[in-house]
Short mmCIF file of C-alpha atoms and ligand atoms in Angstrom, two decimals:
data_model
loop_
_atom_site.label_atom_id
_atom_site.label_comp_id
_atom_site.label_asym_id
_atom_site.label_seq_id
_atom_site.Cartn_x
_atom_site.Cartn_y
_atom_site.Cartn_z
CA UNK A 1 0.16 0.18 0.06
CA UNK A 2 1.49 3.39 -1.03
CA UNK A 3 1.63 5.83 1.65
CA UNK A 4 1.65 9.69 1.96
CA UNK A 5 5.05 10.79 3.36
CA UNK A 6 5.38 13.80 5.00
CA UNK A 7 8.55 15.54 3.95
CA UNK A 8 9.93 19.07 3.40
CA UNK A 9 6.79 20.50 4.87
CA UNK A 10 4.17 18.46 2.68
CA UNK A 11 2.63 15.26 2.16
CA UNK A 12 3.73 13.21 -1.09
CA UNK A 13 3.40 9.70 -2.21
CA UNK A 14 6.16 7.32 -0.97
CA UNK A 15 7.38 7.20 -4.50
CA UNK A 16 7.89 10.77 -4.50
CA UNK A 17 9.50 11.04 -1.28
CA UNK A 18 13.33 11.57 -1.69
CA UNK A 19 16.22 13.03 0.24
CA UNK A 20 19.50 13.83 -1.18
CA UNK A 21 22.51 11.29 -1.13
CA UNK A 22 24.74 14.48 0.47
CA UNK A 23 22.17 14.37 3.54
CA UNK A 24 24.42 13.85 6.65
CA UNK A 25 21.66 11.68 7.97
CA UNK A 26 22.79 9.24 5.43
CA UNK A 27 26.44 10.00 5.34
CA UNK A 28 27.18 10.12 8.85
CA UNK A 29 23.89 8.89 10.87
CA UNK A 30 23.56 12.77 11.73
CA UNK A 31 20.03 13.02 12.81
CA UNK A 32 17.69 11.99 15.42
CA UNK A 33 14.33 9.94 15.30
CA UNK A 34 11.37 8.59 17.17
CA UNK A 35 9.21 5.43 16.92
CA UNK A 36 5.59 6.29 17.95
CA UNK A 37 2.31 4.07 18.26
CA UNK A 38 -1.10 4.84 17.34
CA UNK A 39 -3.70 3.25 19.01
CA UNK A 40 -7.29 3.54 17.38
CA UNK A 41 -6.13 6.55 15.34
CA UNK A 42 -4.67 8.14 18.61
CA UNK A 43 -0.79 8.54 19.20
CA UNK A 44 0.23 7.23 22.29
CA UNK A 45 2.01 9.99 24.50
CA UNK A 46 2.83 12.00 21.60
CA UNK A 47 3.84 14.90 23.53
CA UNK A 48 6.30 12.87 25.27
CA UNK A 49 7.83 11.38 22.18
CA UNK A 50 8.17 15.03 20.54
CA UNK A 51 9.76 16.39 23.60
CA UNK A 52 12.47 13.60 23.63
CA UNK A 53 12.91 14.39 19.93
CA UNK A 54 13.59 18.14 20.72
CA UNK A 55 15.86 17.16 23.55
CA UNK A 56 17.81 14.46 21.27
CA UNK A 57 18.22 17.38 18.50
CA UNK A 58 19.23 19.80 21.07
CA UNK A 59 21.93 17.52 22.38
CA UNK A 60 23.44 17.31 18.80
CA UNK A 61 23.15 21.12 18.07
CA UNK A 62 20.40 20.33 15.31
CA UNK A 63 17.77 22.81 15.01
CA UNK A 64 14.48 21.48 13.92
CA UNK A 65 12.80 24.00 11.57
CA UNK A 66 9.24 23.59 13.09
CA UNK A 67 7.49 24.36 16.50
CA UNK A 68 6.99 21.19 18.71
CA UNK A 69 3.22 22.11 17.98
CA UNK A 70 3.35 22.03 14.24
CA UNK A 71 5.42 18.67 14.90
CA UNK A 72 2.53 17.16 16.98
CA UNK A 73 -0.01 18.52 14.04
CA UNK A 74 2.09 16.86 11.25
CA UNK A 75 2.17 13.61 12.97
CA UNK A 76 -1.38 13.49 13.82
CA UNK A 77 -2.11 14.49 10.14
CA UNK A 78 0.37 11.46 8.81
CA UNK A 79 -1.97 9.06 10.69
CA UNK A 80 -5.16 10.59 9.44
CA UNK A 81 -4.07 10.91 6.16
CA UNK A 82 -2.90 7.28 5.89
CA UNK A 83 -6.07 6.02 7.76
CA UNK A 84 -3.85 4.33 10.41
CA UNK A 85 -5.85 3.17 13.25
CA UNK A 86 -3.47 0.69 15.12
CA UNK A 87 -0.16 1.39 13.35
CA UNK A 88 3.57 2.90 13.81
CA UNK A 89 5.03 6.18 13.32
CA UNK A 90 8.50 6.88 12.29
CA UNK A 91 9.64 10.46 12.86
CA UNK A 92 13.24 11.36 11.43
CA UNK A 93 15.00 14.67 11.56
CA UNK A 94 18.22 14.41 9.50
CA UNK A 95 20.96 17.42 9.39
CA UNK A 96 20.34 17.79 5.85
CA UNK A 97 22.25 18.10 2.77
CA UNK A 98 25.77 19.18 3.04
CA UNK A 99 29.14 18.43 1.60
CA UNK A 100 31.33 15.22 1.66
CA UNK A 101 32.82 16.59 4.97
CA UNK A 102 31.74 16.23 8.61
CA UNK A 103 31.06 19.98 9.39
CA UNK A 104 27.39 20.22 10.08
CA UNK A 105 27.86 24.01 9.04
CA UNK A 106 27.67 23.28 5.59
CA UNK A 107 24.29 21.64 6.07
CA UNK A 108 21.58 24.29 5.85
CA UNK A 109 18.23 22.39 5.56
CA UNK A 110 17.30 19.92 7.89
CA UNK A 111 14.76 17.40 6.53
CA UNK A 112 11.76 16.24 8.63
CA UNK A 113 10.20 12.91 7.46
CA UNK A 114 7.06 11.45 8.73
CA UNK A 115 6.09 7.71 7.96
CA UNK A 116 2.91 6.12 9.22
CA UNK A 117 2.45 2.71 8.30
CA UNK A 118 1.25 -0.64 9.69
CA UNK A 119 3.04 -1.99 12.71
CA UNK A 120 4.89 -5.54 12.80
CA UNK A 121 4.43 -7.04 16.07
CA UNK A 122 6.14 -9.80 18.10
CA UNK A 123 4.17 -12.98 17.64
CA UNK A 124 1.61 -13.14 20.10
CA UNK A 125 2.91 -16.63 21.15
CA UNK A 126 5.97 -14.61 22.97
CA UNK A 127 3.49 -12.69 25.03
CA UNK A 128 1.93 -15.84 26.33
CA UNK A 129 5.28 -18.02 26.68
CA UNK A 130 7.70 -15.23 27.17
CA UNK A 131 10.76 -14.39 25.46
CA UNK A 132 14.56 -15.95 25.63
CA UNK A 133 17.21 -13.27 25.59
CA UNK A 134 20.91 -13.49 25.81
CA UNK A 135 23.70 -11.22 26.99
CA UNK A 136 25.77 -10.07 24.24
CA UNK A 137 29.42 -8.88 24.14
CA UNK A 138 28.82 -5.58 22.43
CA UNK A 139 28.69 -2.98 25.14
CA UNK A 140 26.18 -0.22 25.26
CA UNK A 141 27.75 3.04 23.98
CA UNK A 142 29.26 4.58 27.13
CA UNK A 143 27.77 8.25 27.68
CA UNK A 144 31.21 9.69 27.79
CA UNK A 145 31.35 8.70 24.02
CA UNK A 146 27.76 9.44 22.88
CA UNK A 147 24.78 9.64 25.20
CA UNK A 148 22.36 6.82 24.99
CA UNK A 149 19.62 9.21 25.97
CA UNK A 150 19.99 10.72 22.34
CA UNK A 151 17.73 8.69 19.89
CA UNK A 152 20.25 9.41 16.99
CA UNK A 153 20.21 8.08 13.54
CA UNK A 154 23.26 6.02 14.28
CA UNK A 155 22.31 2.66 15.55
CA UNK A 156 24.93 0.57 14.90
CA UNK A 157 25.81 -0.16 18.30
CA UNK A 158 22.26 -1.69 18.86
CA UNK A 159 22.42 -3.14 15.66
CA UNK A 160 25.63 -5.29 16.33
CA UNK A 161 24.17 -6.24 19.54
CA UNK A 162 20.88 -7.57 17.80
CA UNK A 163 23.13 -9.57 15.31
CA UNK A 164 24.83 -11.01 18.08
CA UNK A 165 21.42 -11.84 19.67
CA UNK A 166 20.15 -13.18 16.39
CA UNK A 167 23.03 -15.44 15.95
CA UNK A 168 22.39 -16.91 19.14
CA UNK A 169 18.76 -17.57 18.48
CA UNK A 170 17.29 -14.41 20.32
CA UNK A 171 15.11 -11.74 19.05
CA UNK A 172 16.46 -9.39 21.84
CA UNK A 173 19.74 -9.09 23.22
CA UNK A 174 20.76 -7.55 26.84
CA UNK A 175 23.60 -4.99 26.46
CA UNK A 176 25.77 -4.40 29.55
CA UNK A 177 27.15 -0.75 30.20
CA UNK A 178 31.04 0.23 30.19
CA UNK A 179 30.93 -0.70 34.00
CA UNK A 180 29.38 -4.27 33.55
CA UNK A 181 25.78 -3.20 34.48
CA UNK A 182 22.80 -4.15 33.05
CA UNK A 183 21.69 -1.30 30.69
CA UNK A 184 19.06 -2.17 28.09
CA UNK A 185 18.19 -4.19 25.28
CA UNK A 186 18.48 -3.17 21.68
CA UNK A 187 15.23 -1.54 21.32
CA UNK A 188 13.60 -2.20 24.87
CA UNK A 189 14.39 -1.15 28.27
CA UNK A 190 14.38 -3.99 30.99
CA UNK A 191 12.64 -4.48 34.20
CA UNK A 192 13.16 -7.00 36.90
CA UNK A 193 10.69 -8.26 39.84
CA UNK A 194 12.19 -9.67 43.12
CA UNK A 195 10.63 -10.06 46.18
CA UNK A 196 7.48 -7.84 45.32
CA UNK A 197 9.45 -4.93 44.36
CA UNK A 198 10.19 -3.53 40.61
CA UNK A 199 13.80 -2.99 39.56
CA UNK A 200 14.99 -1.07 36.41
CA UNK A 201 18.26 0.58 35.73
CA UNK A 202 18.43 4.29 36.31
CA UNK A 203 19.02 6.62 33.36
CA UNK A 204 22.82 7.13 34.21
CA UNK A 205 23.30 3.54 33.69
CA UNK A 206 23.49 4.65 30.16
CA UNK A 207 20.13 3.94 28.46
CA UNK A 208 17.62 5.58 26.62
CA UNK A 209 14.76 7.07 28.62
CA UNK A 210 11.76 5.14 27.29
CA UNK A 211 8.41 6.42 26.90
CA UNK A 212 7.09 2.80 27.68
CA UNK A 213 9.45 2.57 30.57
CA UNK A 214 8.08 5.79 31.95
CA UNK A 215 4.47 4.73 31.76
CA UNK A 216 5.24 1.43 33.15
CA UNK A 217 7.01 3.06 36.24
CA UNK A 218 3.78 5.20 36.58
CA UNK A 219 1.31 2.44 36.39
CA UNK A 220 3.31 0.44 38.86
CA UNK A 221 3.60 3.22 41.30
CA UNK A 222 -0.25 3.97 41.04
CA UNK A 223 -1.05 0.30 41.94
CA UNK A 224 1.14 0.58 45.00
CA UNK A 225 4.35 -1.18 43.67
CA UNK A 226 7.69 0.03 44.76
CA UNK A 227 9.85 0.80 41.91
CA UNK A 228 13.64 1.00 42.56
CA UNK A 229 15.85 2.59 39.85
CA UNK A 230 19.09 1.30 40.63
CA UNK A 231 22.32 -0.55 39.05
CA UNK A 232 21.75 -4.13 38.39
CA UNK A 233 24.05 -6.69 37.59
CA UNK A 234 23.66 -10.27 35.53
CA UNK A 235 23.28 -11.97 38.90
CA UNK A 236 20.44 -9.68 39.66
CA UNK A 237 18.76 -10.90 36.41
CA UNK A 238 19.59 -14.48 36.90
CA UNK A 239 18.10 -14.52 40.39
CA UNK A 240 14.87 -12.50 39.70
CA UNK A 241 11.45 -13.92 40.23
CA UNK A 242 10.49 -11.94 36.84
CA UNK A 243 11.81 -10.09 34.02
CA UNK A 244 10.19 -7.96 31.21
CA UNK A 245 11.02 -5.60 28.56
CA UNK A 246 9.32 -2.41 27.60
CA UNK A 247 9.29 -0.59 24.47
CA UNK A 248 7.03 1.19 21.97
CA UNK A 249 6.78 -1.80 19.55
CA UNK A 250 6.98 -4.52 22.03
CA UNK A 251 4.94 -2.69 24.69
CA UNK A 252 5.21 -5.08 27.71
CA UNK A 253 6.84 -8.40 26.94
CA UNK A 254 7.68 -11.15 29.61
CA UNK A 255 11.27 -12.70 29.64
CA UNK A 256 11.56 -16.11 30.89
CA UNK A 257 14.94 -17.30 29.73
CA UNK A 258 18.29 -15.14 29.95
CA UNK A 259 21.62 -16.82 28.89
CA UNK A 260 20.00 -20.20 29.08
CA UNK A 261 18.91 -19.76 32.59
CA UNK A 262 15.27 -19.87 33.50
CA UNK A 263 13.97 -16.76 34.98
CA UNK A 264 11.46 -17.24 38.26
CA UNK A 265 9.05 -20.03 37.34
CA UNK A 266 9.87 -20.09 33.35
CA UNK A 267 6.47 -18.68 32.62
CA UNK A 268 5.35 -14.89 32.47
CA UNK A 269 4.83 -13.95 36.14
CA UNK A 270 1.96 -12.28 37.78
CA UNK A 271 3.56 -8.91 38.21
CA UNK A 272 4.34 -8.84 34.39
CA UNK A 273 0.72 -9.98 33.39
CA UNK A 274 -0.69 -7.53 35.32
CA UNK A 275 1.56 -4.37 34.11
CA UNK A 276 1.21 -5.92 30.53
CA UNK A 277 -2.68 -5.58 30.96
CA UNK A 278 -2.63 -2.22 32.56
CA UNK A 279 -0.35 -0.81 30.10
CA UNK A 280 -2.66 -2.17 27.62
CA UNK A 281 -5.74 -0.59 29.02
CA UNK A 282 -3.46 2.94 29.02
CA UNK A 283 -3.27 2.65 25.53
CA UNK A 284 -6.93 2.40 24.74
CA UNK A 285 -7.74 5.45 26.83
N1 LIG E 301 15.90 1.40 24.41
C1 LIG E 301 16.49 1.62 23.24
C2 LIG E 301 17.88 1.72 22.63
C3 LIG E 301 15.52 2.14 22.12
O1 LIG E 301 16.05 2.16 20.91
C4 LIG E 301 13.71 2.02 23.78
C5 LIG E 301 14.66 1.50 24.78
C6 LIG E 301 12.50 1.61 24.26
O2 LIG E 301 11.87 3.14 24.28
P1 LIG E 301 10.44 3.57 24.12
O3 LIG E 301 10.37 4.96 23.86
O4 LIG E 301 9.92 3.06 22.65
O5 LIG E 301 9.80 3.12 25.07
C7 LIG E 301 14.31 2.17 22.29
C8 LIG E 301 12.95 2.31 21.31
C9 LIG E 301 11.21 -0.67 16.37
C10 LIG E 301 12.29 0.32 17.11
O6 LIG E 301 10.82 -0.41 15.31
C11 LIG E 301 12.00 0.48 18.55
C12 LIG E 301 12.96 1.29 19.24
C13 LIG E 301 14.05 2.01 18.45
C14 LIG E 301 14.09 1.81 17.10
C15 LIG E 301 13.07 1.08 16.36
O7 LIG E 301 11.05 -1.35 16.99
N2 LIG E 301 13.01 1.43 20.32
#
């Protein structure tokens, strides 16, 4: 199905949506992006995603040539004109066309691209039985090199981890940070349950501040569950009662095996299932 793509301030058929080969987004991964979900035609946590996009842009000295309000309007419009009910939105801002040198000052025209499409979900079976993941040797980018808080167009760190996970037969891979602590998966944040408490690595472990992560923390606190954002080790994962991942595409997905070790009872745990249900409900509000 041909989509209407927002580019250069207007909607064009996807066949006509083009950017320059001199765009630094292509040449250097110089740009930022967001992945959003729409449920029943409404974009989930749109404002939060837009705020994160502008913060990512700010961190790389990229000025987005439109207001946050106009950006929200364009995202809503992309969902509307493509008649997307339950779908996925990819929002990309590149540095724009420049020269074959690194200097971003040679790029004068940042490109804003919005693609609204169907979503490809994990198979339902994974939600019922739980996921198996492995810890990979690829370390999460150190914040001293490039902050993982920036959702930049350079996802090679995550892609290399994903490849290592796939080679081990797993569709998600757990990455440790430069200190050997648990950071996050390639496109998802991680949570553990232990003795009734909910644990997740803090932002300063070098992770993306996930919108789904925030929503789940909120839901848990509202439900009276104590949430601890603290440094976690592989050992903490192995001895956890429950483990799950959160992300825009995955929502809340249970993990039942890590590095061939069974986590908890080896099936999705009660707190995971409850949070999964409550998160789903939130998306339908
Ligand atoms: N960590 C990383 C590294 C991510 O890229 C998340 C956590 C979860 O954040 P949100 O805000 O989505 O709860 C992400 C985001 C995809 C896709 O198409 C998903 C992400 C990034 C790129 C593509 O599945 N996840």
